[in-house]
Amino acid sequence: MALYRRGGIYHYHFWVDGTRYRGSTKKTNLAAARRVESLLLAQAEEKGDVVLRKRSPLLRDFKSRFFEWVEGNTTLKQKTKEYYENGWRLLKETDVAAMRLNAITKDDADRLTFPGGPSNHNNALRTLRRMLGKAEEWSIIKAAPKIKLMQEHARERVIDAEIEAKLLPFCKQPLRDVLMIMRDSGMRNQKEVFRMRWEHMDWGNKRYFVYESKSPKDGDSCQSVACSPGTSGAVLGAKEGWIFPSKRARMGI
């Protein structure tokens, strides 16, 4: 090991397993510089040169490498890839997108909030957890934080034909269309049906992409549902944008 001064700042210089490490301790005091040098040496022996790199990339910059891996991974299902894409759509608007990978902590993840319910929240957190896990695997960060997911609840009630027959006489439009779509597709009301948009409809295959949801069967996959003639008619009638727009809400729903 060796310490030397340059411009009043002590710099370190040592070798571990044939690899040379050198840089600034950012200390002007010799005793403090020696403590930094000893810590860096111990970390280099444990994890290689990960901790000695001056800067890890921002999460939003690391996104490109991560999705290159996602797209090139033949073991991942297409729905899983779409799930990560949707997770990044949610993450890119948060503060962690502008943070460096080695600075993101469990507390940062716990403070994140997202629109929608727990499954939507967990979509973003699973994506973040996967990205940080790959960063650790690729020796970009020393260790990924342990990110805790929110508890999710499965559907507890089903509107069957009998319940639908009792409700319809009291339903006006657009409530009749909402009830019909819920029955035909199995989508939830507030989170999925109320948020339906024209551009999420696959007319060729007569399927609707539930953009902020996931399939209970696939666990971490985005969901698409088959559309009945009634559902297709309701979407077609909207012509564009929100299927069930609100006149009071600023965002239209």
Tab-separated table of C-alpha atoms in Angstrom:
chain	number	residue	atom	x	y	z
A	1	MET	CA	0.000	0.000	0.000
A	2	ALA	CA	1.120	3.553	-0.591
A	3	LEU	CA	-0.207	7.027	0.095
A	4	TYR	CA	1.064	10.154	-1.585
A	5	ARG	CA	0.008	13.785	-1.636
A	6	ARG	CA	-1.133	15.650	-4.697
A	7	GLY	CA	-2.353	19.219	-4.340
A	8	GLY	CA	-2.760	18.786	-0.606
A	9	ILE	CA	-4.977	15.677	-0.977
A	10	TYR	CA	-3.773	12.158	-0.169
A	11	HIS	CA	-4.132	9.531	-2.914
A	12	TYR	CA	-3.946	5.753	-2.526
A	13	HIS	CA	-2.124	3.218	-4.684
A	14	PHE	CA	-2.147	-0.538	-4.077
A	15	TRP	CA	-2.461	-3.930	-5.815
A	16	VAL	CA	-4.934	-6.777	-5.153
A	17	ASP	CA	-4.739	-10.070	-7.080
A	18	GLY	CA	-2.696	-8.494	-9.842
A	19	THR	CA	-5.041	-5.515	-10.260
A	20	ARG	CA	-3.855	-2.000	-9.480
A	21	TYR	CA	-6.156	0.374	-7.608
A	22	ARG	CA	-5.486	4.060	-7.310
A	23	GLY	CA	-7.450	7.213	-6.651
A	24	SER	CA	-8.123	10.022	-4.232
A	25	THR	CA	-8.986	9.506	-0.561
A	26	LYS	CA	-10.389	13.076	-0.569
A	27	LYS	CA	-8.616	13.593	2.757
A	28	THR	CA	-5.963	16.152	3.693
A	29	ASN	CA	-5.158	14.444	6.998
A	30	LEU	CA	-2.761	11.502	6.839
A	31	ALA	CA	-4.472	9.465	9.568
A	32	ALA	CA	-7.884	9.900	7.939
A	33	ALA	CA	-6.424	9.008	4.549
A	34	ARG	CA	-4.952	5.804	5.978
A	35	ARG	CA	-8.375	4.801	7.333
A	36	VAL	CA	-9.939	5.328	3.902
A	37	GLU	CA	-7.136	3.364	2.256
A	38	SER	CA	-7.550	0.448	4.671
A	39	LEU	CA	-11.323	0.360	4.076
A	40	LEU	CA	-10.913	0.418	0.300
A	41	LEU	CA	-8.307	-2.326	0.443
A	42	ALA	CA	-10.599	-4.567	2.510
A	43	GLN	CA	-13.516	-3.946	0.168
A	44	ALA	CA	-11.390	-4.575	-2.905
A	45	GLU	CA	-10.279	-7.914	-1.480
A	46	GLU	CA	-13.921	-8.841	-0.783
A	47	LYS	CA	-15.782	-7.565	-3.856
A	48	GLY	CA	-13.161	-6.537	-6.389
A	49	ASP	CA	-13.116	-3.044	-7.828
A	50	VAL	CA	-16.858	-2.355	-7.457
A	51	VAL	CA	-16.530	-0.003	-4.503
A	52	LEU	CA	-13.561	1.832	-5.993
A	53	ARG	CA	-15.349	3.110	-9.031
A	54	LYS	CA	-15.934	6.816	-8.727
A	55	ARG	CA	-19.548	6.769	-9.833
A	56	SER	CA	-22.246	4.284	-10.652
A	57	PRO	CA	-24.706	5.270	-13.398
A	58	LEU	CA	-28.057	6.924	-12.825
A	59	LEU	CA	-30.990	4.521	-12.832
A	60	ARG	CA	-32.418	6.187	-15.952
A	61	ASP	CA	-29.091	5.725	-17.753
A	62	PHE	CA	-28.726	2.126	-16.572
A	63	LYS	CA	-32.180	1.460	-18.057
A	64	SER	CA	-30.732	1.071	-21.566
A	65	ARG	CA	-28.363	-1.723	-20.569
A	66	PHE	CA	-31.024	-3.433	-18.481
A	67	PHE	CA	-33.553	-3.538	-21.321
A	68	GLU	CA	-30.908	-4.718	-23.770
A	69	TRP	CA	-30.543	-7.690	-21.434
A	70	VAL	CA	-34.330	-8.091	-21.169
A	71	GLU	CA	-34.853	-8.079	-24.939
A	72	GLY	CA	-31.950	-10.444	-25.543
A	73	ASN	CA	-32.959	-12.930	-22.850
A	74	THR	CA	-34.685	-15.833	-24.602
A	75	THR	CA	-35.773	-17.399	-21.295
A	76	LEU	CA	-38.055	-14.477	-20.449
A	77	LYS	CA	-41.628	-14.626	-21.704
A	78	GLN	CA	-42.871	-11.712	-23.771
A	79	LYS	CA	-45.433	-10.848	-21.092
A	80	THR	CA	-42.646	-10.648	-18.518
A	81	LYS	CA	-40.736	-8.253	-20.769
A	82	GLU	CA	-43.857	-6.112	-21.113
A	83	TYR	CA	-44.236	-6.231	-17.339
A	84	TYR	CA	-40.760	-4.739	-16.872
A	85	GLU	CA	-41.489	-2.109	-19.529
A	86	ASN	CA	-44.614	-1.056	-17.662
A	87	GLY	CA	-42.674	-1.059	-14.396
A	88	TRP	CA	-40.124	1.317	-15.894
A	89	ARG	CA	-42.943	3.537	-17.198
A	90	LEU	CA	-43.956	3.998	-13.570
A	91	LEU	CA	-40.405	4.342	-12.213
A	92	LYS	CA	-39.158	6.914	-14.715
A	93	GLU	CA	-41.406	9.600	-13.211
A	94	THR	CA	-40.037	9.109	-9.676
A	95	ASP	CA	-37.044	10.594	-7.863
A	96	VAL	CA	-35.117	7.296	-7.923
A	97	ALA	CA	-34.827	7.523	-11.723
A	98	ALA	CA	-32.371	10.399	-11.232
A	99	MET	CA	-30.433	8.655	-8.438
A	100	ARG	CA	-27.206	6.729	-8.815
A	101	LEU	CA	-27.571	2.985	-8.426
A	102	ASN	CA	-25.308	2.755	-5.393
A	103	ALA	CA	-27.278	5.512	-3.647
A	104	ILE	CA	-30.711	3.850	-3.859
A	105	THR	CA	-31.695	2.352	-0.510
A	106	LYS	CA	-34.581	0.329	0.889
A	107	ASP	CA	-35.930	3.521	2.464
A	108	ASP	CA	-35.987	5.212	-0.957
A	109	ALA	CA	-38.032	2.307	-2.345
A	110	ASP	CA	-40.391	2.379	0.653
A	111	ARG	CA	-41.167	6.050	0.014
A	112	LEU	CA	-42.236	5.507	-3.586
A	113	THR	CA	-45.912	5.906	-4.480
A	114	PHE	CA	-47.692	4.950	-7.698
A	115	PRO	CA	-51.208	5.277	-9.118
A	116	GLY	CA	-53.464	2.263	-8.824
A	117	GLY	CA	-53.496	-0.540	-6.287
A	118	PRO	CA	-50.873	-2.806	-4.721
A	119	SER	CA	-50.315	-4.887	-7.876
A	120	ASN	CA	-49.447	-1.743	-9.832
A	121	HIS	CA	-47.155	-0.596	-7.022
A	122	ASN	CA	-45.445	-3.987	-6.944
A	123	ASN	CA	-45.001	-3.911	-10.727
A	124	ALA	CA	-42.713	-0.897	-10.301
A	125	LEU	CA	-40.930	-2.298	-7.238
A	126	ARG	CA	-40.278	-5.672	-8.859
A	127	THR	CA	-38.782	-3.886	-11.850
A	128	LEU	CA	-36.584	-1.748	-9.596
A	129	ARG	CA	-35.540	-4.821	-7.618
A	130	ARG	CA	-34.662	-6.667	-10.807
A	131	MET	CA	-32.646	-3.729	-12.162
A	132	LEU	CA	-30.635	-3.356	-8.962
A	133	GLY	CA	-30.151	-7.117	-8.797
A	134	LYS	CA	-28.650	-7.130	-12.273
A	135	ALA	CA	-26.441	-4.160	-11.330
A	136	GLU	CA	-25.057	-6.216	-8.441
A	137	GLU	CA	-24.636	-9.253	-10.685
A	138	TRP	CA	-22.723	-7.153	-13.209
A	139	SER	CA	-20.482	-5.722	-10.425
A	140	ILE	CA	-21.792	-2.181	-10.883
A	141	ILE	CA	-22.871	-1.901	-7.243
A	142	LYS	CA	-21.654	-3.789	-4.192
A	143	ALA	CA	-25.069	-5.044	-3.048
A	144	ALA	CA	-28.690	-4.458	-4.022
A	145	PRO	CA	-31.026	-3.288	-1.230
A	146	LYS	CA	-33.756	-5.604	0.051
A	147	ILE	CA	-36.960	-4.105	-1.361
A	148	LYS	CA	-40.225	-5.113	0.300
A	149	LEU	CA	-43.396	-5.477	-1.790
A	150	MET	CA	-46.907	-4.454	-0.806
A	151	GLN	CA	-49.454	-7.075	0.157
A	152	GLU	CA	-51.856	-7.900	-2.664
A	153	HIS	CA	-55.438	-9.124	-2.364
A	154	ALA	CA	-57.161	-11.394	-4.845
A	155	ARG	CA	-60.685	-10.802	-6.161
A	156	GLU	CA	-63.214	-11.725	-3.477
A	157	ARG	CA	-66.551	-11.193	-5.246
A	158	VAL	CA	-67.908	-12.288	-8.590
A	159	ILE	CA	-70.878	-10.711	-10.392
A	160	ASP	CA	-72.748	-13.686	-11.757
A	161	ALA	CA	-75.784	-13.754	-14.042
A	162	GLU	CA	-78.214	-13.576	-11.143
A	163	ILE	CA	-76.597	-10.482	-9.625
A	164	GLU	CA	-76.330	-8.860	-13.058
A	165	ALA	CA	-80.071	-9.407	-13.678
A	166	LYS	CA	-80.853	-7.677	-10.378
A	167	LEU	CA	-78.552	-4.727	-11.086
A	168	LEU	CA	-79.399	-3.944	-14.721
A	169	PRO	CA	-82.887	-2.455	-14.103
A	170	PHE	CA	-81.245	0.219	-11.949
A	171	CYS	CA	-78.339	0.973	-14.307
A	172	LYS	CA	-78.197	3.842	-16.748
A	173	GLN	CA	-75.448	4.478	-19.269
A	174	PRO	CA	-72.507	4.318	-18.986
A	175	LEU	CA	-73.050	2.096	-15.919
A	176	ARG	CA	-74.720	-0.585	-18.045
A	177	ASP	CA	-71.605	-0.757	-20.260
A	178	VAL	CA	-69.341	-0.865	-17.188
A	179	LEU	CA	-71.307	-3.746	-15.704
A	180	MET	CA	-71.368	-5.591	-19.029
A	181	ILE	CA	-67.590	-5.231	-19.494
A	182	MET	CA	-66.921	-6.385	-15.921
A	183	ARG	CA	-69.023	-9.496	-16.507
A	184	ASP	CA	-67.581	-10.290	-19.939
A	185	SER	CA	-63.906	-9.601	-19.214
A	186	GLY	CA	-63.492	-10.102	-15.458
A	187	MET	CA	-61.798	-6.706	-15.142
A	188	ARG	CA	-62.059	-4.716	-11.918
A	189	ASN	CA	-64.195	-1.591	-11.982
A	190	GLN	CA	-62.210	1.366	-10.629
A	191	LYS	CA	-58.693	0.252	-11.461
A	192	GLU	CA	-59.298	-1.367	-14.856
A	193	VAL	CA	-62.686	-0.673	-16.461
A	194	PHE	CA	-62.884	3.007	-15.487
A	195	ARG	CA	-59.366	3.535	-16.896
A	196	MET	CA	-59.977	1.934	-20.285
A	197	ARG	CA	-58.558	3.781	-23.287
A	198	TRP	CA	-59.173	3.508	-27.010
A	199	GLU	CA	-55.483	2.998	-27.895
A	200	HIS	CA	-55.210	-0.068	-25.646
A	201	MET	CA	-57.636	-2.006	-27.851
A	202	ASP	CA	-56.218	-4.622	-30.229
A	203	TRP	CA	-58.900	-4.581	-32.901
A	204	GLY	CA	-57.263	-7.227	-35.066
A	205	ASN	CA	-57.281	-9.841	-32.301
A	206	LYS	CA	-60.321	-8.437	-30.462
A	207	ARG	CA	-58.430	-8.159	-27.194
A	208	TYR	CA	-58.011	-5.336	-24.712
A	209	PHE	CA	-54.648	-4.672	-23.025
A	210	VAL	CA	-55.090	-3.893	-19.303
A	211	TYR	CA	-52.132	-1.549	-19.121
A	212	GLU	CA	-51.888	-1.139	-15.340
A	213	SER	CA	-52.708	-4.659	-14.267
A	214	LYS	CA	-51.322	-8.183	-14.383
A	215	SER	CA	-52.493	-11.707	-14.914
A	216	PRO	CA	-53.137	-13.711	-11.716
A	217	LYS	CA	-51.972	-16.846	-13.572
A	218	ASP	CA	-48.639	-15.482	-14.717
A	219	GLY	CA	-47.961	-13.539	-11.519
A	220	ASP	CA	-45.685	-10.853	-12.921
A	221	SER	CA	-47.076	-10.588	-16.437
A	222	CYS	CA	-49.215	-7.860	-17.959
A	223	GLN	CA	-52.774	-8.853	-18.772
A	224	SER	CA	-54.843	-8.782	-21.944
A	225	VAL	CA	-58.439	-9.950	-22.090
A	226	ALA	CA	-60.678	-11.156	-24.901
A	227	CYS	CA	-63.430	-8.726	-25.887
A	228	SER	CA	-67.040	-9.687	-26.434
A	229	PRO	CA	-69.091	-7.892	-29.130
A	230	GLY	CA	-70.601	-5.768	-26.361
A	231	THR	CA	-67.210	-4.709	-25.021
A	232	SER	CA	-65.928	-3.954	-28.522
A	233	GLY	CA	-69.049	-1.863	-29.178
A	234	ALA	CA	-68.547	0.172	-26.017
A	235	VAL	CA	-64.915	0.876	-26.925
A	236	LEU	CA	-65.810	1.641	-30.549
A	237	GLY	CA	-68.436	4.123	-29.412
A	238	ALA	CA	-65.826	6.215	-27.609
A	239	LYS	CA	-63.863	6.797	-30.864
A	240	GLU	CA	-60.730	7.987	-29.007
A	241	GLY	CA	-59.116	8.565	-25.591
A	242	TRP	CA	-60.918	7.534	-22.412
A	243	ILE	CA	-63.794	5.082	-22.872
A	244	PHE	CA	-65.596	6.457	-19.814
A	245	PRO	CA	-64.415	10.089	-19.531
A	246	SER	CA	-65.320	12.295	-16.577
A	247	LYS	CA	-66.321	15.915	-17.068
A	248	ARG	CA	-65.153	16.802	-13.577
A	249	ALA	CA	-61.692	15.245	-13.489
A	250	ARG	CA	-58.721	17.146	-14.900
A	251	MET	CA	-57.237	13.944	-16.360
A	252	GLY	CA	-60.554	12.887	-17.885
A	253	ILE	CA	-61.294	10.007	-15.513
